[in-house]
Amino acid sequence: MAKKLVIKVTAGADAPERCSQAFTVAAVAAASGVEVSLWLTGESAWFALPGRAAEFELPHAAPLPDLIETIRANGLITLCTQCAARRDITEKDTVEGVRIAGAQVFVSEIMPEDVQALVY
């Protein structure tokens, strides 16, 4: 069994079910004691900003702000450098605890043998 789970979420409000699934899996894993690193890329980059998760709605899904809090409390959330730049988002704009990093850091996280990577 993987000791670390790295999840890259590429979807946001444009694909709400895929987006919600990524955050749900990350939160459940983090709450279960799995080391989790969630990467926000593409349209999910907007959820690095305060208040944006509260705007997300999907019937029968856990509230996105609750999922994010679980992940932040038990794991790591990273905003893609290029995705942030394309949206004019800087670290001072993000929710506390969200780091901005690029592909080199992502690759270094997913390469060890005891890591499972998922992309949504």
JSON list of C-alpha atoms in Angstrom, two decimals, residues 40-93:
[
{"chain": "A", "resi": 40, "resn": "LEU", "atom": "CA", "xyz": [-4.43, 22.44, -7.80]},
{"chain": "A", "resi": 41, "resn": "THR", "atom": "CA", "xyz": [-4.00, 22.85, -11.56]},
{"chain": "A", "resi": 42, "resn": "GLY", "atom": "CA", "xyz": [-6.10, 24.24, -14.37]},
{"chain": "A", "resi": 43, "resn": "GLU", "atom": "CA", "xyz": [-9.50, 25.48, -13.25]},
{"chain": "A", "resi": 44, "resn": "SER", "atom": "CA", "xyz": [-9.05, 24.09, -9.73]},
{"chain": "A", "resi": 45, "resn": "ALA", "atom": "CA", "xyz": [-6.41, 26.78, -9.21]},
{"chain": "A", "resi": 46, "resn": "TRP", "atom": "CA", "xyz": [-9.21, 29.19, -8.29]},
{"chain": "A", "resi": 47, "resn": "PHE", "atom": "CA", "xyz": [-9.88, 27.19, -5.10]},
{"chain": "A", "resi": 48, "resn": "ALA", "atom": "CA", "xyz": [-6.58, 28.44, -3.71]},
{"chain": "A", "resi": 49, "resn": "LEU", "atom": "CA", "xyz": [-8.25, 31.83, -3.22]},
{"chain": "A", "resi": 50, "resn": "PRO", "atom": "CA", "xyz": [-10.24, 32.66, -0.08]},
{"chain": "A", "resi": 51, "resn": "GLY", "atom": "CA", "xyz": [-13.98, 32.23, -0.53]},
{"chain": "A", "resi": 52, "resn": "ARG", "atom": "CA", "xyz": [-13.86, 30.50, -3.91]},
{"chain": "A", "resi": 53, "resn": "ALA", "atom": "CA", "xyz": [-14.53, 27.01, -2.52]},
{"chain": "A", "resi": 54, "resn": "ALA", "atom": "CA", "xyz": [-17.72, 28.30, -0.87]},
{"chain": "A", "resi": 55, "resn": "GLU", "atom": "CA", "xyz": [-19.05, 29.24, -4.32]},
{"chain": "A", "resi": 56, "resn": "PHE", "atom": "CA", "xyz": [-18.74, 25.63, -5.54]},
{"chain": "A", "resi": 57, "resn": "GLU", "atom": "CA", "xyz": [-21.98, 23.66, -5.51]},
{"chain": "A", "resi": 58, "resn": "LEU", "atom": "CA", "xyz": [-22.69, 20.04, -6.36]},
{"chain": "A", "resi": 59, "resn": "PRO", "atom": "CA", "xyz": [-25.79, 18.21, -5.14]},
{"chain": "A", "resi": 60, "resn": "HIS", "atom": "CA", "xyz": [-25.15, 15.28, -2.81]},
{"chain": "A", "resi": 61, "resn": "ALA", "atom": "CA", "xyz": [-21.47, 16.21, -2.42]},
{"chain": "A", "resi": 62, "resn": "ALA", "atom": "CA", "xyz": [-19.61, 17.25, 0.71]},
{"chain": "A", "resi": 63, "resn": "PRO", "atom": "CA", "xyz": [-19.05, 21.02, 0.89]},
{"chain": "A", "resi": 64, "resn": "LEU", "atom": "CA", "xyz": [-15.75, 21.89, -0.76]},
{"chain": "A", "resi": 65, "resn": "PRO", "atom": "CA", "xyz": [-14.63, 24.20, 2.08]},
{"chain": "A", "resi": 66, "resn": "ASP", "atom": "CA", "xyz": [-14.97, 21.30, 4.54]},
{"chain": "A", "resi": 67, "resn": "LEU", "atom": "CA", "xyz": [-12.95, 18.99, 2.32]},
{"chain": "A", "resi": 68, "resn": "ILE", "atom": "CA", "xyz": [-10.24, 21.62, 1.90]},
{"chain": "A", "resi": 69, "resn": "GLU", "atom": "CA", "xyz": [-10.03, 22.15, 5.67]},
{"chain": "A", "resi": 70, "resn": "THR", "atom": "CA", "xyz": [-9.58, 18.41, 6.21]},
{"chain": "A", "resi": 71, "resn": "ILE", "atom": "CA", "xyz": [-6.82, 18.29, 3.61]},
{"chain": "A", "resi": 72, "resn": "ARG", "atom": "CA", "xyz": [-5.10, 21.41, 5.00]},
{"chain": "A", "resi": 73, "resn": "ALA", "atom": "CA", "xyz": [-5.24, 20.03, 8.54]},
{"chain": "A", "resi": 74, "resn": "ASN", "atom": "CA", "xyz": [-3.78, 16.67, 7.59]},
{"chain": "A", "resi": 75, "resn": "GLY", "atom": "CA", "xyz": [-1.92, 17.16, 4.33]},
{"chain": "A", "resi": 76, "resn": "LEU", "atom": "CA", "xyz": [-0.43, 19.59, 1.86]},
{"chain": "A", "resi": 77, "resn": "ILE", "atom": "CA", "xyz": [-2.07, 21.72, -0.83]},
{"chain": "A", "resi": 78, "resn": "THR", "atom": "CA", "xyz": [-0.01, 23.06, -3.70]},
{"chain": "A", "resi": 79, "resn": "LEU", "atom": "CA", "xyz": [-1.01, 25.48, -6.44]},
{"chain": "A", "resi": 80, "resn": "CYS", "atom": "CA", "xyz": [0.75, 24.97, -9.77]},
{"chain": "A", "resi": 81, "resn": "THR", "atom": "CA", "xyz": [3.19, 27.80, -10.55]},
{"chain": "A", "resi": 82, "resn": "GLN", "atom": "CA", "xyz": [2.13, 28.23, -14.17]},
{"chain": "A", "resi": 83, "resn": "CYS", "atom": "CA", "xyz": [-1.58, 27.93, -13.35]},
{"chain": "A", "resi": 84, "resn": "ALA", "atom": "CA", "xyz": [-1.20, 30.62, -10.70]},
{"chain": "A", "resi": 85, "resn": "ALA", "atom": "CA", "xyz": [0.72, 32.91, -13.06]},
{"chain": "A", "resi": 86, "resn": "ARG", "atom": "CA", "xyz": [-1.90, 32.54, -15.82]},
{"chain": "A", "resi": 87, "resn": "ARG", "atom": "CA", "xyz": [-4.55, 33.67, -13.34]},
{"chain": "A", "resi": 88, "resn": "ASP", "atom": "CA", "xyz": [-2.42, 36.42, -11.73]},
{"chain": "A", "resi": 89, "resn": "ILE", "atom": "CA", "xyz": [-2.51, 34.59, -8.37]},
{"chain": "A", "resi": 90, "resn": "THR", "atom": "CA", "xyz": [0.39, 35.08, -5.98]},
{"chain": "A", "resi": 91, "resn": "GLU", "atom": "CA", "xyz": [1.11, 33.46, -2.61]},
{"chain": "A", "resi": 92, "resn": "LYS", "atom": "CA", "xyz": [-0.21, 36.56, -0.83]},
{"chain": "A", "resi": 93, "resn": "ASP", "atom": "CA", "xyz": [-3.57, 35.97, -2.53]}
]
